């Protein structure tokens, strides 16, 4: 038996791991330490003669076409393997729209004829890169900041928090600040704003950020002359460099700042894991690489704990931060690669694998919001669900 | 060149519903259907380096992570790097020998340089190499040990889960046979037996990995910005851009001084297959330098081509004349009939199934078990034709393609109000069209034109299939005739 198993492992094609982010797509093989490619989630659209983003769609058919084109690019230009009869691990946010999930499944199973796929949620995958039993995953993506508690490989679903506090929020604020400096009709394309953020912006410590709001602002950091392709240059002032990331920490009556949603997530978790969560924070996502962001978040969390409504309800002790063995952007991807490799050697899967046959029969994906999937087997309401669908 | 540089005035409707110019369509000789890039199956045929045009067997390509070992890209501007040689004087003892002897000791050392942005491997402190190709130091992944530990851990857990499951199943359904096994007789467990025999214990192997595993440790100390961060000048030339970082996903350097040459990513030659019958539509030659194909079933060689010569302006509710050029690319005479799309007889599915019953029986299994690709978006959504052909259907016969005919004299003019001229395998026809009265002014005037054509199949038929060589096939083209005036 062992011999046959060995042969099966050799013959088994190495599965691929796909993380289709709204800005960057990470794609590579299971069991490897880094994705083979990280490219923008866009493709050359020959009919429209421009680069088109995958998430730019108004109809399901358009999304289907976008995904077919994007996956063709990934398989045949970057990873160079046949998609057919190969398994896929799809790393996705818990808040991915159903239409997107279902269309991606349709493209993978019917257009590319993959043999099976595992849908893995990104908080659980991020936590896998640590091996710690309890983790609070704070992921700052291109659009959204998502906070989820992972307790023994289970996401505490009711505590999941999300706010539009991603890289896009930082870029919008940067443009706003630059317009204050250089005049209101300054227009910069998104990729230039990204480059300015990546090269010059940082997050100052809390004490310094407070002084910016007071009457005696601190001496700003050095300004940077950023050359533009055609228009000469734009002067990025020290103030703009420093304050661009402030929207993440700006508190209002909604309590929707980044430290707020972290604490709210902890508050909605069972009381016996709250301390452990605070002591196991993992900050990831493309926007988390801003210099000083980790330190600032730590300071803000420590401060916020002492304020109502948290001070009366949370006794958390110290906040401790993890370092994942991957770059911020590819952390969830690495989790997918580990998950795929761990389950049954070369193949992705075990019980969580959705094989092509099963998909063709049922034509749907399991989803945590779906009553069909989250009603316990002996629940009285189970009988009312139309299982023939 | 017109195919590449001009907009597609004539688009054909693929069997799957996509609209494509004739140059990007295929024709399956086995199903006798038009196919396009969207509805065929792409496959990786061979790997090669696009720079040195060296073939690489796919097993080796997999081992080398699809990268060429002798070609590199500039990490700064993505241009291909060149290998440069320099003569180095090995260190000499003082006052040793004369010039001739010194020359003998001179050695060539190589480094990589970019001719586009002047980046060199010396800039980042990579030592020069004694050989011209390869041998460049490889960098290990900074997280390699941690990730390997995690991999082992998760594999061990998976193995244990599996074993526990098997164990549980066995306990549930264990039916003791009438033969005693060794372990039953002696009371030895498998693990103990292995121990005595000096074999590495299978069971404890995974559990020891699990026991030894050290999860990541969180720390309350987080790196703060360095003190001088607020006063230091920022040198944009020293910080990498996002594309530069992502070019090497394993390292993602933020400092220009940490950039390393990027081994060139291989390219693939693709072969393409009909999804319905699994026959190859294109298959490239193995040699990377060759742009030829072993198999190329392009629609351009099999279906009649329609080109627009000229047209009168389309006016809503009025008739106009269009001059078209039809050509027959096949080696057999072709009868062509131009008609309206709704005149295409509906093919009876059952009849068709009977026709190529062998092919069907081979693929039926697969099709019923698997799901067929979803019907692609219908072309109707993308385009609404408002012009249609009027009058009796134009029926013409087009001679076969004859390369020698290229040298013939001028076109012969038929005195016919349909055929304007004839030349070798091409002819010009006059077509009367009518624009819908409801067509909006300024909107695109699209003519939907169905083509009925005779096709002679040259594929040797399967043993027990009926030998049918002549077929009547249909296709529909959409012609852009400017805007409605
Ligand atoms: Zn097609
Ligand atoms: Zn090469
Ligand atoms: Zn260069
Ligand atoms: Zn076919």
mmCIF file of N, CA, C and O in Angstrom, chain B residues 390-421:
data_model
loop_
_atom_site.group_PDB
_atom_site.id
_atom_site.type_symbol
_atom_site.label_atom_id
_atom_site.label_comp_id
_atom_site.label_asym_id
_atom_site.label_seq_id
_atom_site.Cartn_x
_atom_site.Cartn_y
_atom_site.Cartn_z
ATOM 1 N N UNK B 390 -31.352 42.037 -49.065
ATOM 2 C CA UNK B 390 -32.680 41.917 -49.665
ATOM 3 C C UNK B 390 -32.545 41.313 -51.049
ATOM 4 O O UNK B 390 -31.454 41.181 -51.589
ATOM 5 N N UNK B 391 -33.652 40.981 -51.629
ATOM 6 C CA UNK B 391 -33.654 40.410 -52.960
ATOM 7 C C UNK B 391 -33.353 38.923 -52.907
ATOM 8 O O UNK B 391 -33.206 38.354 -51.827
ATOM 9 N N UNK B 392 -33.324 38.293 -54.067
ATOM 10 C CA UNK B 392 -33.062 36.852 -54.089
ATOM 11 C C UNK B 392 -31.658 36.571 -53.577
ATOM 12 O O UNK B 392 -30.751 37.393 -53.751
ATOM 13 N N UNK B 393 -31.442 35.424 -52.911
ATOM 14 C CA UNK B 393 -30.122 35.100 -52.380
ATOM 15 C C UNK B 393 -29.088 35.075 -53.502
ATOM 16 O O UNK B 393 -29.361 34.606 -54.602
ATOM 17 N N UNK B 394 -27.932 35.613 -53.230
ATOM 18 C CA UNK B 394 -26.849 35.627 -54.207
ATOM 19 C C UNK B 394 -26.168 34.269 -54.170
ATOM 20 O O UNK B 394 -25.653 33.854 -53.135
ATOM 21 N N UNK B 395 -26.216 33.547 -55.311
ATOM 22 C CA UNK B 395 -25.601 32.223 -55.337
ATOM 23 C C UNK B 395 -24.499 32.235 -56.380
ATOM 24 O O UNK B 395 -24.732 32.513 -57.539
ATOM 25 N N UNK B 396 -23.267 31.999 -55.966
ATOM 26 C CA UNK B 396 -22.142 32.035 -56.896
ATOM 27 C C UNK B 396 -21.269 30.809 -56.682
ATOM 28 O O UNK B 396 -21.339 30.146 -55.645
ATOM 29 N N UNK B 397 -20.427 30.556 -57.677
ATOM 30 C CA UNK B 397 -19.480 29.462 -57.549
ATOM 31 C C UNK B 397 -18.075 30.062 -57.642
ATOM 32 O O UNK B 397 -17.787 30.842 -58.548
ATOM 33 N N UNK B 398 -17.236 29.744 -56.671
ATOM 34 C CA UNK B 398 -15.897 30.332 -56.629
ATOM 35 C C UNK B 398 -14.877 29.231 -56.887
ATOM 36 O O UNK B 398 -14.911 28.200 -56.212
ATOM 37 N N UNK B 399 -13.994 29.411 -57.860
ATOM 38 C CA UNK B 399 -13.004 28.365 -58.152
ATOM 39 C C UNK B 399 -12.020 28.181 -57.007
ATOM 40 O O UNK B 399 -11.903 29.036 -56.129
ATOM 41 N N UNK B 400 -11.307 27.055 -57.050
ATOM 42 C CA UNK B 400 -10.355 26.754 -55.984
ATOM 43 C C UNK B 400 -9.140 27.678 -56.062
ATOM 44 O O UNK B 400 -8.895 28.321 -57.071
ATOM 45 N N UNK B 401 -8.392 27.691 -55.003
ATOM 46 C CA UNK B 401 -7.191 28.511 -54.944
ATOM 47 C C UNK B 401 -6.141 27.850 -55.835
ATOM 48 O O UNK B 401 -5.940 26.641 -55.806
ATOM 49 N N UNK B 402 -5.509 28.674 -56.643
ATOM 50 C CA UNK B 402 -4.500 28.157 -57.551
ATOM 51 C C UNK B 402 -3.350 29.149 -57.528
ATOM 52 O O UNK B 402 -3.495 30.284 -57.980
ATOM 53 N N UNK B 403 -2.221 28.734 -56.999
ATOM 54 C CA UNK B 403 -1.120 29.664 -56.841
ATOM 55 C C UNK B 403 -0.620 30.179 -58.186
ATOM 56 O O UNK B 403 -0.171 31.312 -58.292
ATOM 57 N N UNK B 404 -0.724 29.350 -59.230
ATOM 58 C CA UNK B 404 -0.236 29.767 -60.538
ATOM 59 C C UNK B 404 -1.115 30.864 -61.125
ATOM 60 O O UNK B 404 -0.651 31.676 -61.920
ATOM 61 N N UNK B 405 -2.389 30.885 -60.714
ATOM 62 C CA UNK B 405 -3.313 31.857 -61.279
ATOM 63 C C UNK B 405 -2.938 33.293 -60.933
ATOM 64 O O UNK B 405 -3.396 34.233 -61.561
ATOM 65 N N UNK B 406 -2.083 33.444 -59.924
ATOM 66 C CA UNK B 406 -1.649 34.773 -59.524
ATOM 67 C C UNK B 406 -1.016 35.518 -60.705
ATOM 68 O O UNK B 406 -1.037 36.730 -60.772
ATOM 69 N N UNK B 407 -0.405 34.736 -61.629
ATOM 70 C CA UNK B 407 0.324 35.378 -62.732
ATOM 71 C C UNK B 407 -0.580 35.649 -63.921
ATOM 72 O O UNK B 407 -0.148 36.180 -64.908
ATOM 73 N N UNK B 408 -1.845 35.254 -63.843
ATOM 74 C CA UNK B 408 -2.748 35.432 -64.970
ATOM 75 C C UNK B 408 -3.014 36.899 -65.244
ATOM 76 O O UNK B 408 -2.718 37.766 -64.431
ATOM 77 N N UNK B 409 -3.613 37.128 -66.400
ATOM 78 C CA UNK B 409 -3.922 38.501 -66.801
ATOM 79 C C UNK B 409 -5.051 39.066 -65.956
ATOM 80 O O UNK B 409 -5.493 38.456 -65.006
ATOM 81 N N UNK B 410 -5.513 40.217 -66.388
ATOM 82 C CA UNK B 410 -6.504 40.953 -65.618
ATOM 83 C C UNK B 410 -7.781 40.159 -65.381
ATOM 84 O O UNK B 410 -8.033 39.156 -66.019
ATOM 85 N N UNK B 411 -8.539 40.723 -64.495
ATOM 86 C CA UNK B 411 -9.780 40.068 -64.139
ATOM 87 C C UNK B 411 -10.720 40.006 -65.336
ATOM 88 O O UNK B 411 -10.729 40.897 -66.179
ATOM 89 N N UNK B 412 -11.500 38.946 -65.405
ATOM 90 C CA UNK B 412 -12.498 38.865 -66.462
ATOM 91 C C UNK B 412 -13.785 39.472 -65.936
ATOM 92 O O UNK B 412 -14.165 39.256 -64.788
ATOM 93 N N UNK B 413 -14.413 40.272 -66.781
ATOM 94 C CA UNK B 413 -15.630 40.936 -66.339
ATOM 95 C C UNK B 413 -16.843 40.190 -66.837
ATOM 96 O O UNK B 413 -17.097 40.126 -68.028
ATOM 97 N N UNK B 414 -17.576 39.616 -65.943
ATOM 98 C CA UNK B 414 -18.821 38.967 -66.313
ATOM 99 C C UNK B 414 -19.877 40.042 -66.503
ATOM 100 O O UNK B 414 -19.959 40.968 -65.703
ATOM 101 N N UNK B 415 -20.665 39.878 -67.525
ATOM 102 C CA UNK B 415 -21.762 40.830 -67.697
ATOM 103 C C UNK B 415 -22.928 40.358 -66.853
ATOM 104 O O UNK B 415 -23.821 39.682 -67.308
ATOM 105 N N UNK B 416 -22.854 40.647 -65.612
ATOM 106 C CA UNK B 416 -23.824 40.104 -64.683
ATOM 107 C C UNK B 416 -24.112 41.203 -63.673
ATOM 108 O O UNK B 416 -23.231 41.970 -63.317
ATOM 109 N N UNK B 417 -25.337 41.315 -63.235
ATOM 110 C CA UNK B 417 -25.589 42.394 -62.273
ATOM 111 C C UNK B 417 -25.271 41.959 -60.845
ATOM 112 O O UNK B 417 -25.398 42.730 -59.913
ATOM 113 N N UNK B 418 -24.870 40.713 -60.659
ATOM 114 C CA UNK B 418 -24.447 40.277 -59.326
ATOM 115 C C UNK B 418 -22.930 40.216 -59.257
ATOM 116 O O UNK B 418 -22.297 40.846 -58.419
ATOM 117 N N UNK B 419 -22.324 39.472 -60.170
ATOM 118 C CA UNK B 419 -20.870 39.346 -60.152
ATOM 119 C C UNK B 419 -20.261 40.519 -60.895
ATOM 120 O O UNK B 419 -20.577 40.775 -62.062
ATOM 121 N N UNK B 420 -19.423 41.266 -60.242
ATOM 122 C CA UNK B 420 -18.812 42.441 -60.834
ATOM 123 C C UNK B 420 -17.545 42.050 -61.588
ATOM 124 O O UNK B 420 -17.306 42.487 -62.703
ATOM 125 N N UNK B 421 -16.722 41.245 -60.961
ATOM 126 C CA UNK B 421 -15.510 40.731 -61.628
ATOM 127 C C UNK B 421 -15.150 39.396 -61.033
ATOM 128 O O UNK B 421 -15.612 39.021 -59.946
#
